[in-house]
CSV table of C-alpha atoms in Angstrom, one decimal:
chain,number,residue,atom,x,y,z
G,1,UNK,CA,69.8,14.4,-28.0
G,2,UNK,CA,68.2,17.6,-29.3
G,3,UNK,CA,64.4,17.7,-29.3
G,4,UNK,CA,61.9,19.9,-31.0
G,5,UNK,CA,58.3,20.3,-29.8
G,6,UNK,CA,55.3,21.1,-32.0
G,7,UNK,CA,52.2,22.0,-30.1
G,8,UNK,CA,53.1,23.4,-26.6
G,9,UNK,CA,49.6,23.2,-25.3
G,10,UNK,CA,48.3,22.3,-21.8
G,11,UNK,CA,49.0,18.6,-22.2
G,12,UNK,CA,52.5,19.1,-23.5
G,13,UNK,CA,53.5,21.6,-20.8
G,14,UNK,CA,51.8,19.7,-17.9
G,15,UNK,CA,52.9,16.2,-18.8
G,16,UNK,CA,55.3,15.7,-21.7
G,17,UNK,CA,57.8,18.5,-21.1
G,18,UNK,CA,58.2,17.9,-17.3
G,19,UNK,CA,58.8,14.2,-18.2
G,20,UNK,CA,61.3,15.2,-20.9
G,21,UNK,CA,63.2,17.5,-18.6
G,22,UNK,CA,63.9,14.5,-16.3
G,23,UNK,CA,65.3,12.4,-19.1
G,24,UNK,CA,69.0,12.1,-19.1
G,25,UNK,CA,70.7,13.2,-22.3
G,26,UNK,CA,67.6,15.0,-23.7
G,27,UNK,CA,67.5,18.7,-24.4
G,28,UNK,CA,64.6,20.8,-25.8
G,29,UNK,CA,66.0,23.0,-28.5
G,30,UNK,CA,63.1,24.5,-30.3
G,31,UNK,CA,59.3,25.0,-30.0
G,32,UNK,CA,56.7,25.6,-32.7
G,33,UNK,CA,53.1,26.8,-32.2
G,34,UNK,CA,50.3,28.1,-34.3
G,35,UNK,CA,50.7,31.5,-32.7
G,36,UNK,CA,54.1,33.1,-32.3
G,37,UNK,CA,53.2,34.4,-28.9
G,38,UNK,CA,52.4,30.9,-27.7
G,39,UNK,CA,55.7,29.6,-29.0
G,40,UNK,CA,57.6,32.5,-27.4
G,41,UNK,CA,55.8,32.0,-24.0
G,42,UNK,CA,56.6,28.2,-24.0
G,43,UNK,CA,60.2,28.9,-25.0
G,44,UNK,CA,60.7,31.3,-22.1
G,45,UNK,CA,59.1,29.0,-19.6
G,46,UNK,CA,61.3,26.1,-20.5
G,47,UNK,CA,64.5,28.0,-21.4
G,48,UNK,CA,64.4,27.0,-25.0
G,49,UNK,CA,66.6,29.0,-27.4
G,50,UNK,CA,64.5,28.9,-30.6
G,51,UNK,CA,60.8,29.2,-31.3
G,52,UNK,CA,58.6,29.7,-34.4
G,53,UNK,CA,55.0,29.8,-35.6
G,54,UNK,CA,55.9,27.7,-38.7
G,55,UNK,CA,56.2,24.0,-37.8
G,56,UNK,CA,57.5,23.0,-41.2
G,57,UNK,CA,60.6,25.2,-40.6
G,58,UNK,CA,61.3,23.2,-37.4
G,59,UNK,CA,60.9,19.8,-39.1
G,60,UNK,CA,63.1,20.9,-42.0
G,61,UNK,CA,65.8,22.4,-39.9
G,62,UNK,CA,69.0,20.7,-38.8
G,63,UNK,CA,68.8,21.9,-35.2
G,64,UNK,CA,67.0,18.9,-33.8
G,65,UNK,CA,67.6,15.1,-33.7
G,66,UNK,CA,64.0,14.0,-32.8
G,67,UNK,CA,60.6,15.6,-32.6
G,68,UNK,CA,57.6,15.5,-30.3
G,69,UNK,CA,54.2,16.6,-31.7
G,70,UNK,CA,51.2,17.0,-29.4
G,71,UNK,CA,48.3,18.5,-31.5
G,72,UNK,CA,45.1,17.5,-33.1
G,73,UNK,CA,45.0,14.2,-35.1
G,74,UNK,CA,45.2,16.2,-38.3
G,75,UNK,CA,48.3,18.1,-37.1
G,76,UNK,CA,49.9,14.9,-35.7
G,77,UNK,CA,49.4,13.2,-39.0
G,78,UNK,CA,50.8,16.1,-41.1
G,79,UNK,CA,53.9,16.5,-38.9
G,80,UNK,CA,54.6,12.8,-38.6
G,81,UNK,CA,54.4,12.4,-42.4
G,82,UNK,CA,56.8,15.2,-43.0
G,83,UNK,CA,59.2,14.0,-40.3
G,84,UNK,CA,59.3,10.4,-41.5
G,85,UNK,CA,59.8,11.5,-45.1
G,86,UNK,CA,62.9,13.3,-43.9
G,87,UNK,CA,64.2,10.5,-41.7
G,88,UNK,CA,63.4,12.4,-38.5
G,89,UNK,CA,62.3,10.3,-35.6
G,90,UNK,CA,59.0,11.4,-34.1
G,91,UNK,CA,57.0,10.9,-31.0
G,92,UNK,CA,53.4,11.7,-31.8
G,93,UNK,CA,50.6,12.0,-29.2
G,94,UNK,CA,47.6,9.9,-29.8
G,95,UNK,CA,45.5,9.9,-31.9
G,96,UNK,CA,48.2,9.9,-34.6
G,97,UNK,CA,45.8,10.4,-37.4
G,98,UNK,CA,42.1,11.5,-37.9
G,99,UNK,CA,41.0,8.3,-39.6
G,100,UNK,CA,42.1,4.9,-40.9
G,101,UNK,CA,43.1,6.0,-44.4
G,102,UNK,CA,45.3,8.7,-43.0
G,103,UNK,CA,46.9,6.2,-40.6
G,104,UNK,CA,47.6,3.7,-43.4
G,105,UNK,CA,49.6,6.4,-45.2
G,106,UNK,CA,51.6,7.0,-42.1
G,107,UNK,CA,52.2,3.3,-41.7
G,108,UNK,CA,53.5,3.1,-45.2
G,109,UNK,CA,55.9,6.0,-44.5
G,110,UNK,CA,57.0,4.3,-41.3
G,111,UNK,CA,57.9,1.2,-43.2
G,112,UNK,CA,59.8,3.1,-45.9
G,113,UNK,CA,61.6,5.6,-43.7
G,114,UNK,CA,65.4,5.5,-43.6
G,115,UNK,CA,67.0,3.0,-41.2
G,116,UNK,CA,67.1,4.1,-37.7
G,117,UNK,CA,64.0,6.4,-38.0
G,118,UNK,CA,61.6,5.8,-35.1
G,119,UNK,CA,57.9,6.5,-35.0
G,120,UNK,CA,56.3,6.3,-31.5
G,121,UNK,CA,52.7,6.8,-30.6
G,122,UNK,CA,52.1,8.2,-27.1
G,123,UNK,CA,49.8,5.7,-25.3
G,124,UNK,CA,51.1,6.4,-21.8
G,125,UNK,CA,49.0,4.1,-19.6
G,126,UNK,CA,50.8,0.8,-20.4
G,127,UNK,CA,54.1,2.5,-19.5
G,128,UNK,CA,53.0,3.6,-16.0
G,129,UNK,CA,54.6,2.1,-13.0
G,130,UNK,CA,51.4,0.8,-11.4
G,131,UNK,CA,50.2,-0.9,-14.6
G,132,UNK,CA,53.5,-2.5,-15.3
G,133,UNK,CA,53.5,-3.8,-11.7
G,134,UNK,CA,50.0,-5.2,-12.2
G,135,UNK,CA,51.2,-7.1,-15.3
G,136,UNK,CA,54.4,-8.3,-13.7
G,137,UNK,CA,52.6,-9.5,-10.6
G,138,UNK,CA,50.0,-11.4,-12.7
G,139,UNK,CA,52.4,-13.1,-15.0
G,140,UNK,CA,53.2,-16.1,-12.8
G,141,UNK,CA,49.5,-16.8,-12.5
G,142,UNK,CA,48.6,-17.8,-16.0
G,143,UNK,CA,47.1,-16.4,-19.2
G,144,UNK,CA,44.8,-13.5,-19.2
G,145,UNK,CA,41.2,-14.5,-19.9
G,146,UNK,CA,39.2,-11.3,-19.1
G,147,UNK,CA,39.9,-7.6,-19.2
G,148,UNK,CA,37.5,-5.0,-17.9
G,149,UNK,CA,38.3,-1.4,-18.3
G,150,UNK,CA,36.4,1.7,-17.1
G,151,UNK,CA,37.6,5.1,-18.4
G,152,UNK,CA,35.3,8.1,-18.0
G,153,UNK,CA,35.9,11.8,-17.9
G,154,UNK,CA,34.2,15.2,-17.9
G,155,UNK,CA,34.8,15.8,-21.6
G,156,UNK,CA,34.3,16.1,-24.4
G,157,UNK,CA,30.8,17.5,-24.3
G,158,UNK,CA,31.2,19.3,-27.6
G,159,UNK,CA,32.9,18.1,-30.8
G,160,UNK,CA,36.7,18.3,-30.9
G,161,UNK,CA,39.5,17.7,-33.4
G,162,UNK,CA,37.2,18.3,-36.4
G,163,UNK,CA,35.1,15.3,-35.4
G,164,UNK,CA,31.4,15.4,-36.5
G,165,UNK,CA,29.9,14.1,-33.2
G,166,UNK,CA,30.7,14.0,-29.5
G,167,UNK,CA,30.8,10.2,-29.8
G,168,UNK,CA,33.5,10.3,-32.4
G,169,UNK,CA,35.4,12.9,-30.3
G,170,UNK,CA,35.1,10.6,-27.2
G,171,UNK,CA,36.4,7.6,-29.2
G,172,UNK,CA,39.3,9.6,-30.5
G,173,UNK,CA,40.2,10.7,-27.0
G,174,UNK,CA,39.5,8.0,-24.4
G,175,UNK,CA,38.6,5.2,-26.9
G,176,UNK,CA,42.0,5.0,-28.5
G,177,UNK,CA,43.6,4.6,-25.1
G,178,UNK,CA,41.1,1.8,-24.0
G,179,UNK,CA,41.2,-0.2,-27.2
G,180,UNK,CA,45.0,0.1,-27.5
G,181,UNK,CA,45.4,-1.4,-24.0
G,182,UNK,CA,43.0,-4.2,-24.7
G,183,UNK,CA,44.7,-5.1,-27.9
G,184,UNK,CA,48.1,-5.0,-26.3
G,185,UNK,CA,46.9,-7.5,-23.7
G,186,UNK,CA,44.6,-9.8,-25.8
G,187,UNK,CA,45.4,-9.1,-29.4
G,188,UNK,CA,42.9,-8.0,-32.2
G,189,UNK,CA,39.4,-9.3,-31.4
G,190,UNK,CA,37.4,-11.7,-33.5
G,191,UNK,CA,34.2,-9.7,-32.9
G,192,UNK,CA,33.2,-6.3,-31.6
G,193,UNK,CA,29.8,-5.2,-30.2
G,194,UNK,CA,29.0,-1.7,-29.0
G,195,UNK,CA,26.0,-0.1,-27.2
G,196,UNK,CA,25.4,3.4,-25.9
G,197,UNK,CA,23.3,5.0,-23.3
G,198,UNK,CA,22.3,8.7,-23.7
G,199,UNK,CA,22.8,10.4,-20.3
G,200,UNK,CA,21.6,13.8,-21.3
G,201,UNK,CA,21.8,16.1,-24.3
G,202,UNK,CA,25.7,16.1,-24.3
G,203,UNK,CA,26.7,13.1,-22.3
G,204,UNK,CA,26.9,9.5,-23.2
G,205,UNK,CA,28.1,6.1,-22.0
G,206,UNK,CA,29.6,3.6,-24.5
G,207,UNK,CA,30.1,-0.1,-23.8
G,208,UNK,CA,32.4,-2.0,-26.1
G,209,UNK,CA,32.7,-5.7,-26.0
G,210,UNK,CA,35.7,-7.3,-27.7
G,211,UNK,CA,35.3,-11.1,-27.9
G,212,UNK,CA,37.7,-13.8,-29.0
G,213,UNK,CA,37.2,-17.3,-30.6
G,214,UNK,CA,38.9,-19.0,-27.7
G,215,UNK,CA,36.5,-17.4,-25.2
G,216,UNK,CA,38.6,-14.5,-23.9
G,217,UNK,CA,36.7,-11.2,-23.4
G,218,UNK,CA,37.4,-7.5,-23.1
G,219,UNK,CA,34.8,-5.1,-21.9
G,220,UNK,CA,35.4,-1.3,-22.1
G,221,UNK,CA,33.2,1.4,-20.6
G,222,UNK,CA,33.8,4.9,-21.9
G,223,UNK,CA,31.9,8.1,-21.0
G,224,UNK,CA,32.0,11.9,-20.6
G,225,UNK,CA,29.7,12.0,-17.6
G,226,UNK,CA,32.2,12.2,-14.7
G,227,UNK,CA,33.6,15.3,-13.1
G,228,UNK,CA,37.2,14.0,-13.5
G,229,UNK,CA,39.2,11.4,-15.3
G,230,UNK,CA,38.5,8.0,-13.7
G,231,UNK,CA,40.3,4.8,-14.7
G,232,UNK,CA,39.9,1.3,-13.4
G,233,UNK,CA,41.4,-1.9,-14.8
G,234,UNK,CA,40.4,-5.5,-13.8
G,235,UNK,CA,42.4,-8.4,-15.3
G,236,UNK,CA,41.6,-12.1,-14.6
G,237,UNK,CA,43.8,-15.0,-15.4
G,238,UNK,CA,43.0,-18.6,-16.2
G,239,UNK,CA,43.8,-19.5,-12.6
G,240,UNK,CA,41.1,-17.1,-11.4
G,241,UNK,CA,43.7,-14.6,-10.0
G,242,UNK,CA,42.2,-11.1,-10.2
G,243,UNK,CA,44.3,-7.9,-10.5
G,244,UNK,CA,42.5,-4.5,-10.0
G,245,UNK,CA,44.2,-1.2,-10.6
G,246,UNK,CA,42.2,1.8,-9.5
G,247,UNK,CA,43.1,5.4,-10.5
G,248,UNK,CA,46.7,4.4,-11.1
G,249,UNK,CA,47.1,4.5,-7.3
G,250,UNK,CA,45.7,1.3,-5.7
G,251,UNK,CA,46.6,-2.2,-6.9
G,252,UNK,CA,44.8,-5.2,-5.4
G,253,UNK,CA,45.5,-8.8,-6.2
G,254,UNK,CA,43.4,-11.7,-5.1
G,255,UNK,CA,43.1,-15.5,-5.6
G,256,UNK,CA,40.3,-17.9,-4.7
G,257,UNK,CA,40.5,-19.3,-1.2
G,258,UNK,CA,42.1,-22.7,-1.1
G,259,UNK,CA,43.9,-22.4,-4.4
G,260,UNK,CA,47.7,-22.6,-4.5
G,261,UNK,CA,49.6,-19.3,-4.4
G,262,UNK,CA,52.6,-18.2,-6.5
G,263,UNK,CA,54.8,-15.2,-6.8
G,264,UNK,CA,53.7,-12.3,-4.5
G,265,UNK,CA,50.5,-14.3,-3.7
G,266,UNK,CA,52.4,-17.2,-2.2
G,267,UNK,CA,50.8,-17.8,1.2
G,268,UNK,CA,48.5,-14.8,0.7
G,269,UNK,CA,45.0,-14.6,-0.8
G,270,UNK,CA,44.8,-10.8,-1.0
G,271,UNK,CA,47.6,-8.3,-1.7
G,272,UNK,CA,47.2,-4.5,-1.8
G,273,UNK,CA,49.7,-1.8,-2.7
G,274,UNK,CA,49.1,2.0,-2.8
G,275,UNK,CA,51.1,4.7,-4.6
G,276,UNK,CA,50.9,8.1,-2.9
G,277,UNK,CA,49.5,10.6,-5.4
G,278,UNK,CA,52.0,13.2,-4.3
G,279,UNK,CA,55.0,11.1,-5.5
G,280,UNK,CA,56.1,9.9,-8.9
G,281,UNK,CA,53.3,11.5,-10.9
G,282,UNK,CA,54.9,11.2,-14.3
G,283,UNK,CA,56.1,7.7,-13.5
G,284,UNK,CA,52.6,6.6,-12.4
G,285,UNK,CA,51.0,8.0,-15.5
G,286,UNK,CA,53.6,6.6,-17.9
G,287,UNK,CA,54.7,9.8,-19.5
G,288,UNK,CA,58.3,9.4,-18.2
G,289,UNK,CA,58.6,5.8,-19.3
G,290,UNK,CA,57.1,6.2,-22.7
G,291,UNK,CA,59.5,9.1,-23.6
G,292,UNK,CA,62.4,7.1,-22.1
G,293,UNK,CA,61.4,4.2,-24.4
G,294,UNK,CA,61.3,6.5,-27.5
G,295,UNK,CA,64.6,8.1,-26.5
G,296,UNK,CA,66.3,4.7,-26.1
G,297,UNK,CA,65.0,3.5,-29.5
G,298,UNK,CA,66.3,6.6,-31.2
G,299,UNK,CA,69.7,6.5,-29.5
G,300,UNK,CA,70.2,2.8,-30.0
G,301,UNK,CA,68.5,2.1,-33.3
G,302,UNK,CA,66.1,-0.2,-31.6
G,303,UNK,CA,62.5,-0.9,-32.8
G,304,UNK,CA,59.7,1.3,-31.5
G,305,UNK,CA,57.7,-0.2,-28.6
G,306,UNK,CA,54.6,1.7,-29.8
G,307,UNK,CA,54.8,1.9,-33.6
G,308,UNK,CA,52.2,3.4,-35.9
G,309,UNK,CA,51.6,0.0,-37.4
G,310,UNK,CA,50.2,-1.2,-34.0
G,311,UNK,CA,47.4,1.4,-34.3
G,312,UNK,CA,45.8,-0.2,-37.3
G,313,UNK,CA,43.7,-2.7,-35.3
G,314,UNK,CA,42.8,0.1,-32.8
G,315,UNK,CA,41.3,2.1,-35.7
G,316,UNK,CA,39.5,-0.9,-37.1
G,317,UNK,CA,37.7,-1.5,-33.7
G,318,UNK,CA,36.7,2.1,-33.4
G,319,UNK,CA,35.4,2.2,-36.9
G,320,UNK,CA,33.3,-0.8,-36.2
G,321,UNK,CA,31.9,0.9,-33.0
G,322,UNK,CA,31.0,4.0,-35.1
G,323,UNK,CA,29.3,1.8,-37.7
G,324,UNK,CA,27.2,0.1,-35.0
G,325,UNK,CA,26.1,3.0,-32.8
G,326,UNK,CA,26.6,6.0,-35.2
G,327,UNK,CA,25.1,9.2,-33.5
G,328,UNK,CA,23.4,8.5,-30.2
G,329,UNK,CA,23.0,12.2,-29.4
G,330,UNK,CA,21.3,13.0,-32.7
G,331,UNK,CA,23.7,15.8,-33.6
G,332,UNK,CA,23.5,17.5,-36.9
G,333,UNK,CA,26.2,16.4,-39.3
């Protein structure tokens, strides 16, 4: 299948294109970038025959069967809209749109696109090998009751993607990942509460609580105060079995002493598994599996496993967070 790429930036070249190159039956045929020199450099690096500085030419051409776009939310939305209108399947990096109204327009185009047209939003973490093993291992131990997620990074410390505040930029970046994962596991929340702590003039911590009428709970901690990306998931079932995934590399499962075991915890109270960081990077992070899922859907006419329509509740939660905490750093609008 012939692919085109719009936005050959650092993320695309460090994560998406290496994952795509390992996908059987996939071939990158064309690259588009804002600057012709960037498109040419990416084409040379990846052995791509065609490149351009006009992304509309790429979308409108007949030289590709599917498209990957990895740009700003505004670019992602513009490219996705044009692709869906033409019946071209598109993998768009998150965030797929700058705001909820723009997302709603994309969802309408997704619903009216020609049969077989696939839209896929690149939320990679649920597709990673460690996270999938965490969920598979917990499944015999009952229903999830609690989810606690910590996702902090060194950025953004300035506004990005045409956002008006650092908080909005943080929510567009890390927040979309965290809320998407919580909703995949527990569904749309019945209530959302948000609080922030100002660390210094450019750094903040954001605590989001998503609660449910039946007592389930998701708590999300986001921040831009770390010196690297740090991720930690803790999931608890209604049999008090706890699964913890730290940095996509260490999985720990435990159950209370004296309770009956099941699955991998049969006759064990604690189980630990480590993934060496030097092996299977794109499998651990989910980039390979998410592209494989998109590729499979396009080839077989199967539904997208990460459609645009699934993002609507993510944007609703983030809009509510912004309504409650607004501008904790006091930035000029």
